[in-house]
mmCIF file of C-alpha atoms in Angstrom:
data_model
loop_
_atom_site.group_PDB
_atom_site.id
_atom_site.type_symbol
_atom_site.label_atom_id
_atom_site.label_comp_id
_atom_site.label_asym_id
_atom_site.label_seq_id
_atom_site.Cartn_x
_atom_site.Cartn_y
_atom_site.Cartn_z
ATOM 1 C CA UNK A 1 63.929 135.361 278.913
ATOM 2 C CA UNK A 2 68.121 135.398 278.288
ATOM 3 C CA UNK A 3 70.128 132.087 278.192
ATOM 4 C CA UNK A 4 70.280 128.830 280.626
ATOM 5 C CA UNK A 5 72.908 129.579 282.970
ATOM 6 C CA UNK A 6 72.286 126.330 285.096
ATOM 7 C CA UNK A 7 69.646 124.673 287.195
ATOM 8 C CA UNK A 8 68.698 125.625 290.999
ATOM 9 C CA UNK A 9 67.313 123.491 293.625
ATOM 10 C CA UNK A 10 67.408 119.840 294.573
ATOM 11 C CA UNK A 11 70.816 117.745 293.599
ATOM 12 C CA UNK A 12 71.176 119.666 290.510
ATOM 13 C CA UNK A 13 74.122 122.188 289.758
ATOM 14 C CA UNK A 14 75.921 123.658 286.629
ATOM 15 C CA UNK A 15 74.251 123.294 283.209
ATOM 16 C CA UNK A 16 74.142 119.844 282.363
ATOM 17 C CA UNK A 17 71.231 117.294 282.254
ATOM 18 C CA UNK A 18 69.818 117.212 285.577
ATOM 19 C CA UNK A 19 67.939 113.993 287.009
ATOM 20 C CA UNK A 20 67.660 113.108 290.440
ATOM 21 C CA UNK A 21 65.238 110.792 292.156
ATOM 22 C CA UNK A 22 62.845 112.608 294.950
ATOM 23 C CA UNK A 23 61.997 111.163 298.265
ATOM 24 C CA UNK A 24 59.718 114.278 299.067
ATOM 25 C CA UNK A 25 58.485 117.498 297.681
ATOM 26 C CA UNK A 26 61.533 119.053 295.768
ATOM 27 C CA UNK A 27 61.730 122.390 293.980
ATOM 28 C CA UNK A 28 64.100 122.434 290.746
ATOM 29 C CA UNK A 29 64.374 126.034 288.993
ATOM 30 C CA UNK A 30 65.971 125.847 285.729
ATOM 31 C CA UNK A 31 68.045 129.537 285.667
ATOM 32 C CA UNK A 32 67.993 132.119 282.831
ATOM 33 C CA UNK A 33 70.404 135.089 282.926
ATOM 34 C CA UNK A 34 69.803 138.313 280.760
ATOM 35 C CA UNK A 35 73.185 138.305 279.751
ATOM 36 C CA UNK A 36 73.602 137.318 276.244
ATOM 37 C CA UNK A 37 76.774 137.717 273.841
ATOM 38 C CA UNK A 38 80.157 137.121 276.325
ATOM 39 C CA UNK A 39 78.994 136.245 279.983
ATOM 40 C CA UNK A 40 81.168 135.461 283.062
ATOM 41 C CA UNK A 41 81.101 132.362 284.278
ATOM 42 C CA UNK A 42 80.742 131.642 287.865
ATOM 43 C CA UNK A 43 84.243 129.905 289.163
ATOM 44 C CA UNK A 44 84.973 127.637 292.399
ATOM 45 C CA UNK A 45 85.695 129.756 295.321
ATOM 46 C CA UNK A 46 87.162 134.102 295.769
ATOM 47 C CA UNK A 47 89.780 133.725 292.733
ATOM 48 C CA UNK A 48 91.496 136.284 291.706
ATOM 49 C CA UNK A 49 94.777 134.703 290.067
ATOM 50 C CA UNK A 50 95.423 136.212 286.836
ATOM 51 C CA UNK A 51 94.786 133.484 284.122
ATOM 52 C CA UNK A 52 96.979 132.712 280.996
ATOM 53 C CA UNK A 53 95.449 130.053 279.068
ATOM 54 C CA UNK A 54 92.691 128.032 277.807
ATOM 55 C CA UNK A 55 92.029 125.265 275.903
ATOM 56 C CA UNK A 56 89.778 121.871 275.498
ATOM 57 C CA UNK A 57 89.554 118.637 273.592
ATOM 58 C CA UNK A 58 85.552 119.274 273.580
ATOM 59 C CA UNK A 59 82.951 121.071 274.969
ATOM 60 C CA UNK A 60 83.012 118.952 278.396
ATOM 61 C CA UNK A 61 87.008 119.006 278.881
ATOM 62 C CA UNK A 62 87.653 123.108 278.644
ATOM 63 C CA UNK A 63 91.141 123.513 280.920
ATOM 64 C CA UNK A 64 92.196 127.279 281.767
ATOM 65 C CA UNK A 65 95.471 128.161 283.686
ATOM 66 C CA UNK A 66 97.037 130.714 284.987
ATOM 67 C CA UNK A 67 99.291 131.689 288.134
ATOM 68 C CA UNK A 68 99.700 129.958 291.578
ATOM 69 C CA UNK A 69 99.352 127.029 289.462
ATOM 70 C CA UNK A 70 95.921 127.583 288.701
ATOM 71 C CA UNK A 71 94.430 125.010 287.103
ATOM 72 C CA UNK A 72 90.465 125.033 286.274
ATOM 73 C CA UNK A 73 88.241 122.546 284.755
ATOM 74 C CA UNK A 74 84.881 122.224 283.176
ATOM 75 C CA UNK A 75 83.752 118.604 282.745
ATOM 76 C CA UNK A 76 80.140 119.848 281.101
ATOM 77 C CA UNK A 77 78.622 120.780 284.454
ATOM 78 C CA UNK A 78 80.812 122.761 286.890
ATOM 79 C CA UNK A 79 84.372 124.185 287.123
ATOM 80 C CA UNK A 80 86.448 122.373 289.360
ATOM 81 C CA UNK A 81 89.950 123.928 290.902
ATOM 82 C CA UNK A 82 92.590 121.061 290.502
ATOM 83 C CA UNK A 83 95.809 120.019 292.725
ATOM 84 C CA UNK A 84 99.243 119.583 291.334
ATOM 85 C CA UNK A 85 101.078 116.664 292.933
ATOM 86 C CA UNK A 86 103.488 118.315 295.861
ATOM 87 C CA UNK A 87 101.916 121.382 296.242
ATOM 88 C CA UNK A 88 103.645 122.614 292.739
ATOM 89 C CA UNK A 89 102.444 126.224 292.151
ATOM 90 C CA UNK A 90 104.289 127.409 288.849
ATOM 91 C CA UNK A 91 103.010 130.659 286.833
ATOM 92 C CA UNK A 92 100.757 128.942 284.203
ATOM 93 C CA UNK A 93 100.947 130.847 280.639
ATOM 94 C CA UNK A 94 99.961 128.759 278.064
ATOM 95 C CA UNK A 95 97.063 125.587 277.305
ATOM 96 C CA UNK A 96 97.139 123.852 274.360
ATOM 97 C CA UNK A 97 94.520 120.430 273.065
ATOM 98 C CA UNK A 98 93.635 119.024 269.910
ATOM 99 C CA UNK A 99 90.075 118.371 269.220
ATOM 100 C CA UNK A 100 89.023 115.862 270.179
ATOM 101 C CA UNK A 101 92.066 114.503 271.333
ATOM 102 C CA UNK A 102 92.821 113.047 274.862
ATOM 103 C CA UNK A 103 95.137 115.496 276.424
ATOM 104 C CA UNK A 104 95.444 118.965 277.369
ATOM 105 C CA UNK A 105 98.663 120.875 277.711
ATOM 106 C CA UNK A 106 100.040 123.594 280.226
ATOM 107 C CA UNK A 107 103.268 125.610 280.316
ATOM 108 C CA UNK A 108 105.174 128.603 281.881
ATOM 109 C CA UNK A 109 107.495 129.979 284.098
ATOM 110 C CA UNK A 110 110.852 128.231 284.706
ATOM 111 C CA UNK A 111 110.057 125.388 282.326
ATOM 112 C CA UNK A 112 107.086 123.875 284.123
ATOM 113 C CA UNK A 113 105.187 121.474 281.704
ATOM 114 C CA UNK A 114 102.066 119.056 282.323
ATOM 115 C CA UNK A 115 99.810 117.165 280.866
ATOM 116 C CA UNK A 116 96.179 116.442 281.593
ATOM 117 C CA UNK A 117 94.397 113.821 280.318
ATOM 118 C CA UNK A 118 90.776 113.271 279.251
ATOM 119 C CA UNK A 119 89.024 111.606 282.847
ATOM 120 C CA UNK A 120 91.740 112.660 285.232
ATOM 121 C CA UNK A 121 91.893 115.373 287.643
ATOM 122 C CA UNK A 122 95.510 115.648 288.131
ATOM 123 C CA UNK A 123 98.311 117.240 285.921
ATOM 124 C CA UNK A 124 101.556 115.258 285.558
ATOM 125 C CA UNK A 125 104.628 117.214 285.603
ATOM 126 C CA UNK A 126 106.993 115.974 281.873
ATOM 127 C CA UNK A 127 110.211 116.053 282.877
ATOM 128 C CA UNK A 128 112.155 119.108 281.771
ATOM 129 C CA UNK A 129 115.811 120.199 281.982
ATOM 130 C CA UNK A 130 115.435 123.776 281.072
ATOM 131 C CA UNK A 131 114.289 126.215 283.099
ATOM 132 C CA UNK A 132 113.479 129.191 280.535
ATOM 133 C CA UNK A 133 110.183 130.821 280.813
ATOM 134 C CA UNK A 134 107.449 129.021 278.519
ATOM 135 C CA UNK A 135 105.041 131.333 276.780
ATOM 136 C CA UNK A 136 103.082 128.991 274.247
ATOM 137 C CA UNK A 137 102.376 125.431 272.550
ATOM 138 C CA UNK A 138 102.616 124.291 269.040
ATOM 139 C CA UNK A 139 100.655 120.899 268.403
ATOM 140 C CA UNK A 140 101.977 118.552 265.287
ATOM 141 C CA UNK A 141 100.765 115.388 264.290
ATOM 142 C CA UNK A 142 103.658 113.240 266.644
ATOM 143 C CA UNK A 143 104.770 115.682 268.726
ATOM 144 C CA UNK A 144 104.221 118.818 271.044
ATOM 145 C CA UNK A 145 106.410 122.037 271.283
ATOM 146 C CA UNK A 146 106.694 124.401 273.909
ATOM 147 C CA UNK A 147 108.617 127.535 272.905
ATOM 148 C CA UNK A 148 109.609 131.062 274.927
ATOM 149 C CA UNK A 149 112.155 133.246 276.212
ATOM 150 C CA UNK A 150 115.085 133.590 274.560
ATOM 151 C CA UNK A 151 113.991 131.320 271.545
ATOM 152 C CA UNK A 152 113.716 128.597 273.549
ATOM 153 C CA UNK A 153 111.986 125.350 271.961
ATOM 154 C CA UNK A 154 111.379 122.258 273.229
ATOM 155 C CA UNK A 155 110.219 119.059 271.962
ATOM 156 C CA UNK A 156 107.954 116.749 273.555
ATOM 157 C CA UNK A 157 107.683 113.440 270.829
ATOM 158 C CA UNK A 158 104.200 111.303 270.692
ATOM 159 C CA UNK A 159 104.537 108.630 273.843
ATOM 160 C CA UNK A 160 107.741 110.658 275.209
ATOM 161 C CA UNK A 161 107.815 111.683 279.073
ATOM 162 C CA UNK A 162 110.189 114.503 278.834
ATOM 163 C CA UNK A 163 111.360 116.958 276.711
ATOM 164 C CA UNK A 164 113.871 117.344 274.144
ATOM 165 C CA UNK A 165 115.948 121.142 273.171
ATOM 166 C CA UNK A 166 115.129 121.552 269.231
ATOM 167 C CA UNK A 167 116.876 124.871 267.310
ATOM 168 C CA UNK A 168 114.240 127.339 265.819
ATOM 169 C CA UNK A 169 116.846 129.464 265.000
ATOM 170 C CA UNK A 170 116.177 132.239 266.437
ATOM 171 C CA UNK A 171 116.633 134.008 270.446
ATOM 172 C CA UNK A 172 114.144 136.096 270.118
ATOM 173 C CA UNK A 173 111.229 135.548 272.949
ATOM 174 C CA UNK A 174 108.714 133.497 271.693
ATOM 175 C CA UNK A 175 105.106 134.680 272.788
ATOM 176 C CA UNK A 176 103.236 132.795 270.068
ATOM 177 C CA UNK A 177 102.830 129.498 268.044
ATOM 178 C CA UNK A 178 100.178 128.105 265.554
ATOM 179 C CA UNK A 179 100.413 125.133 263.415
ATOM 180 C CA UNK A 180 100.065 125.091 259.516
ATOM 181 C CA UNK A 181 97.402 122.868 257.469
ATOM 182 C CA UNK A 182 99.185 119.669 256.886
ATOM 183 C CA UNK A 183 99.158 120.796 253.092
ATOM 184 C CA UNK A 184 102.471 123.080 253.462
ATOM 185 C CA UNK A 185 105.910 122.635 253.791
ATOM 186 C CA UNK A 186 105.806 125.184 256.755
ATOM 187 C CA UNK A 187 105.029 123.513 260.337
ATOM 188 C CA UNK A 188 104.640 126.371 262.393
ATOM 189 C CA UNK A 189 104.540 130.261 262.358
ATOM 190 C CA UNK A 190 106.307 131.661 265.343
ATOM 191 C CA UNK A 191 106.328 135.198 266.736
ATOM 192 C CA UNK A 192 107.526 137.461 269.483
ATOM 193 C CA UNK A 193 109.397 140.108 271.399
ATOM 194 C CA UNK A 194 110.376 143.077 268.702
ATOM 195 C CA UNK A 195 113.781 144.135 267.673
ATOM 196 C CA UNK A 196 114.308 147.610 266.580
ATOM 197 C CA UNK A 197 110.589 148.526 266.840
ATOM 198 C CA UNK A 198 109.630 145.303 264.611
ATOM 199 C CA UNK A 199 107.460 142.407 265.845
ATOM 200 C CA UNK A 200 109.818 139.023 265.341
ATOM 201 C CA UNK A 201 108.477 136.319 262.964
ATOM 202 C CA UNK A 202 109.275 133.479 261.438
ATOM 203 C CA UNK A 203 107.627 130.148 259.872
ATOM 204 C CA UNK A 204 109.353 126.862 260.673
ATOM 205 C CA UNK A 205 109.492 123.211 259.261
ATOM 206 C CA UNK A 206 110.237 121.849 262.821
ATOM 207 C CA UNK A 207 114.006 120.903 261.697
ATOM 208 C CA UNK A 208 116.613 122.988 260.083
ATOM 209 C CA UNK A 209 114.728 125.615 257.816
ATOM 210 C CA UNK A 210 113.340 128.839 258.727
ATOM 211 C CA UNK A 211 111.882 131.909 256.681
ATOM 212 C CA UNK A 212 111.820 135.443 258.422
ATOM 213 C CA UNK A 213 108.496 136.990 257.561
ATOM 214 C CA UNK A 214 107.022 140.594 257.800
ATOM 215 C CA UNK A 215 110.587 142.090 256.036
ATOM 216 C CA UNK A 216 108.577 144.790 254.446
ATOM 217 C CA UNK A 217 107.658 148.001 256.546
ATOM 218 C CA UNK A 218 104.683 147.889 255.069
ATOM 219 C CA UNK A 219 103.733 144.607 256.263
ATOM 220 C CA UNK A 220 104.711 144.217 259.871
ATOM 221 C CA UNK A 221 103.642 145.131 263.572
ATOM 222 C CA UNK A 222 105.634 147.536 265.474
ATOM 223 C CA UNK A 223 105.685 146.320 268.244
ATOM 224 C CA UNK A 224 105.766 142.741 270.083
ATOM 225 C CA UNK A 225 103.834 139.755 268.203
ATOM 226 C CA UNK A 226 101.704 138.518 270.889
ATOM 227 C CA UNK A 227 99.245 136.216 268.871
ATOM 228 C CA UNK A 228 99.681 134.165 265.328
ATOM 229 C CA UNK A 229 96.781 132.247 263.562
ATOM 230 C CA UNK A 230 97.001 129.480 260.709
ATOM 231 C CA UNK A 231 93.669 129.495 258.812
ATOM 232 C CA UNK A 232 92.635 127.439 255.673
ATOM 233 C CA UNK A 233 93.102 130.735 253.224
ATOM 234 C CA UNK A 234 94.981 133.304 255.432
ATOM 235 C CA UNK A 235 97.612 133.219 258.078
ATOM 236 C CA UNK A 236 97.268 136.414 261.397
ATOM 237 C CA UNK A 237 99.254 138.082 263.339
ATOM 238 C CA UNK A 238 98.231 140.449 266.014
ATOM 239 C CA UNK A 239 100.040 142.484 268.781
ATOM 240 C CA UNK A 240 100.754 145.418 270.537
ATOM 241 C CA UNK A 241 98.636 148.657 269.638
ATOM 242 C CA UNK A 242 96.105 146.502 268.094
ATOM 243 C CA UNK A 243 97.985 145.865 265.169
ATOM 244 C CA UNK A 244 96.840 143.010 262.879
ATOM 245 C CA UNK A 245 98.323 141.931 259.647
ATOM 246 C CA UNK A 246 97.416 138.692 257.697
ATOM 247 C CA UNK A 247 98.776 137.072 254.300
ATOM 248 C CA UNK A 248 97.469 134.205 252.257
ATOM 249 C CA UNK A 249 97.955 130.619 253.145
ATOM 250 C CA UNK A 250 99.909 129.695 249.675
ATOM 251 C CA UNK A 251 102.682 129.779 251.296
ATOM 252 C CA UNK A 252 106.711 131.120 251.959
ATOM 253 C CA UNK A 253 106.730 134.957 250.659
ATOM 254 C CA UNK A 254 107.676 136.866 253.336
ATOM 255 C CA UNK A 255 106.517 139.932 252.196
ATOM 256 C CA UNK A 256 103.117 139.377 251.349
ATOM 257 C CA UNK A 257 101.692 140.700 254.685
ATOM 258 C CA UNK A 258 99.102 142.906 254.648
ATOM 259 C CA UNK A 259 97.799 145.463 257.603
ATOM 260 C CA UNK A 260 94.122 144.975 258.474
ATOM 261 C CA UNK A 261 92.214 147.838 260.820
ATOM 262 C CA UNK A 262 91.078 145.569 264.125
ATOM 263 C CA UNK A 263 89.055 148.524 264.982
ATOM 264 C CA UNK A 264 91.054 149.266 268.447
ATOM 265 C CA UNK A 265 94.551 150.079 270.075
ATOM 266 C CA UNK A 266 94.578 148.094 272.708
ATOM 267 C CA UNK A 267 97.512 145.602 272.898
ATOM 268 C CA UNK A 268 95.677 142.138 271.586
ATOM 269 C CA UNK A 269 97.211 138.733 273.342
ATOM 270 C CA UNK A 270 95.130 135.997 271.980
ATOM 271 C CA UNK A 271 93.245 134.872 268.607
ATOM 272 C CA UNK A 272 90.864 132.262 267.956
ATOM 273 C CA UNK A 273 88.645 131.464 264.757
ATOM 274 C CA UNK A 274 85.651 128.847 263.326
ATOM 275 C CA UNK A 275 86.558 129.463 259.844
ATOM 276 C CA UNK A 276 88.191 131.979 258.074
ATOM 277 C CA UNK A 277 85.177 134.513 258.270
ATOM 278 C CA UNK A 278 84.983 134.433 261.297
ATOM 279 C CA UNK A 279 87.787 135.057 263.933
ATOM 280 C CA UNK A 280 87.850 136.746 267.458
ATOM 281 C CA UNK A 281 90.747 138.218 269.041
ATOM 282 C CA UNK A 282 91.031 139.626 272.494
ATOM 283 C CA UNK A 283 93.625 141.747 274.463
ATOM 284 C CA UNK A 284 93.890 144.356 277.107
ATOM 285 C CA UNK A 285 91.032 146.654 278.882
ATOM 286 C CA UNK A 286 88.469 143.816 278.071
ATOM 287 C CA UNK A 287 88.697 143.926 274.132
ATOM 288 C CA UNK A 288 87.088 141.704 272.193
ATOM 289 C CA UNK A 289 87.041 142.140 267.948
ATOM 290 C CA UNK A 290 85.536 140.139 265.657
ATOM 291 C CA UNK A 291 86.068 139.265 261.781
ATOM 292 C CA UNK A 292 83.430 138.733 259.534
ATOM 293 C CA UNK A 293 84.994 138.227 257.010
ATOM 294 C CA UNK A 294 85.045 141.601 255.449
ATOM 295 C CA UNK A 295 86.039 143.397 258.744
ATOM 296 C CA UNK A 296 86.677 144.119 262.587
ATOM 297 C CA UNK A 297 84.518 144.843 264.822
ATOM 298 C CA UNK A 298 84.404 145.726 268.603
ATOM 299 C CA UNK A 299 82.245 143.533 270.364
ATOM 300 C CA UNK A 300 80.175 144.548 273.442
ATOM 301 C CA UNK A 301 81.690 143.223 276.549
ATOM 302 C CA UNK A 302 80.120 144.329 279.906
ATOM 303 C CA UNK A 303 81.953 142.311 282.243
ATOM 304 C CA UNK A 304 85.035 144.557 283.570
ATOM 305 C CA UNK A 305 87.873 146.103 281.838
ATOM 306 C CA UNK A 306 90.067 143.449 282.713
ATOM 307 C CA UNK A 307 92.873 142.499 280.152
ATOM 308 C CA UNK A 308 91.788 139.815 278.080
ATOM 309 C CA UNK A 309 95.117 137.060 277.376
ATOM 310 C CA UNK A 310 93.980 133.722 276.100
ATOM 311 C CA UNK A 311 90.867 132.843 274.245
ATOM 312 C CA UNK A 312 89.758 128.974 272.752
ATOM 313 C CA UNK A 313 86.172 127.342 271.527
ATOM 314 C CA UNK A 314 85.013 124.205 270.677
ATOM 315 C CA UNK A 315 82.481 126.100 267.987
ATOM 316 C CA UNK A 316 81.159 130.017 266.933
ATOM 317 C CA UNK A 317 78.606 129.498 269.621
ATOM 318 C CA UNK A 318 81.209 127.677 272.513
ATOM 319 C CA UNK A 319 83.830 130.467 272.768
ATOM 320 C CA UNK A 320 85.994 130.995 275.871
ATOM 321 C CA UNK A 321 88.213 134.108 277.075
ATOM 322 C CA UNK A 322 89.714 134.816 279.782
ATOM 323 C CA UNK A 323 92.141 136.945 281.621
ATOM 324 C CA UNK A 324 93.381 139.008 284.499
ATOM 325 C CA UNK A 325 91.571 139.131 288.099
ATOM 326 C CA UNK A 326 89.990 135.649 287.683
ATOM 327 C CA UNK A 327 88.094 136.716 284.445
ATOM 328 C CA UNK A 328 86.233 133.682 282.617
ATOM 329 C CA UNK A 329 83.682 134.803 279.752
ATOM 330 C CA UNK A 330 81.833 132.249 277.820
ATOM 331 C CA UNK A 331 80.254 133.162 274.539
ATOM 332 C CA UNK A 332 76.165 132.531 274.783
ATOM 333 C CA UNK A 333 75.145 133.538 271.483
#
């Protein structure tokens, strides 16, 4: 039969509850599509913007961005294409959201910041004196960062309306964040642009000290650090040429990195995971590969070849990607 991919007939869209109350003879035809595994979602209108960034605070507040000032949302029955105030149309790159939490990030090009919260349906811009191209968002406890080209890093504090310039140290581009457990010293991992044919990397206490990982050659991606992920016994990184390397969560050595076969070349932007067995990370021509916790593996995708950049899920069996040419998959399982 396949999965539920939404209802048909009568008042009744998208895949929510449907209940409506029938003055005459009504047809209602509940929708199941053979796909199965990562399905594209059906989005508001001909789009075709390229699309940067997803995230949600819960399975009925999933936000993706992307350029023109995209800016899609899924309330638990149907995307809807928001409006920024004035007509504002920056690149989107990044989304960012704790769960559940009450607001959802966005950043990009020439500084452009918002926040969306739970309920509304427009972004509001945070005030923001820098105009460097944003490329990703680190979440702490009190307060937001928003890091990219050139090492730039800015601080948005808990309550705050604009942003603050904070010093990570570093001017290498910043393509990637994640946040630690709250049991290290560590606050973030960053990573980015390479230098001399290594990927850039560096942990982060959100104030004066900094530790420069992947020193060994052993232990590092040549190439550009596009994606970084903090789980509860290993830390990620993946990049260009499929490279992934990971190291244990106990913390600081800098040279404990180790390479892991992802089981493709392709350049991979994004990386997502449950638990620590079991993590997906996507990139260009469509790939998808997923850890099992022994191993990658290539997933089947049969929805287009179009590069993959952001990917976010509320569970294993909720599990967004998305990418280039107005690409949304959803993960049915």
């Amino acid at each position: 039969m396949g999965a539920f991919s939404g209802w048909s007939g009568g008042t009744c869209t998208g895949v929510g509850s449907c209940s409506f109350t029938a003055a005459l003879d009504t047809q209602v035809q509940a929708v199941f599509a053979n796909c199965r595994g990562w399905c594209k979602d059906p989005l508001p209108g001909q789009l075709t913007a390229n699309l940067y960034g997803v995230a949600g605070t819960d399975v009925s507040n999933v936000v993706v961005v992307g350029e023109g000032g995209t800016v899609l949302k899924w309330d638990g029955t149907t995307w809807n294409k928001l409006t920024l105030q004035g007509g504002a149309q920056p690149n989107f790159r990044a989304a960012a959201a704790k769960s559940g939490g009450t607001s959802v990030y966005l950043a990009g090009d020439a500084g452009a910041i918002y926040q969306l919260d739970s309920g509304s349906t427009t972004p509001t811009k945070i005030a923001n004196t820098s105009t460097a191209n944003l490329r990703a968002i680190g979440l702490a406890v009190t307060s937001t960062y928003f890091v990219g080209e050139n090492g730039t890093t800015l601080n948005l504090a808990s309550g705050a309306t604009a942003v603050t310039v904070k010093d990570a140290k570093t001017t290498n581009s910043l393509y990637a964040m994640a946040t630690t457990p709250a049991s290290t010293k560590e606050l973030f991992y960053m990573g980015g642009a390479a230098t001399a044919g290594k990927g850039f990397a560096q942990t982060w206490d959100g104030g004066k000290n900094v530790t420069l990982q992947m020193n060994s050659a052993g232990s590092m991606i040549a190439g550009n650090i596009n994606a970084l992920l903090c789980g509860t016994a290993f830390y990620y990184a993946a990049g260009d040429g499929g490279a992934i390397v990971r190291r244990s969560s106990a913390g600081g050595n800098d040279n404990a990195w180790q390479t892991a076969a992802s089981g493709t070349t392709q350049n991979l932007r994004a990386m997502w995971a449950s638990s620590d067995s079991s993590i997906d990370a996507v990139g260009d021509s469509g790939t998808i590969t997923h850890f099992n916790g022994s191993s990658w593996t290539v997933s089947t995708n049969n929805n287009g070849t179009a590069n993959l950049r952001a990917i976010w899920g509320s569970g294993p069996f909720n599990i967004y990607a998305v990418g280039d040419n107005g690409t949304v998959l959803h993960y049915l399982p």
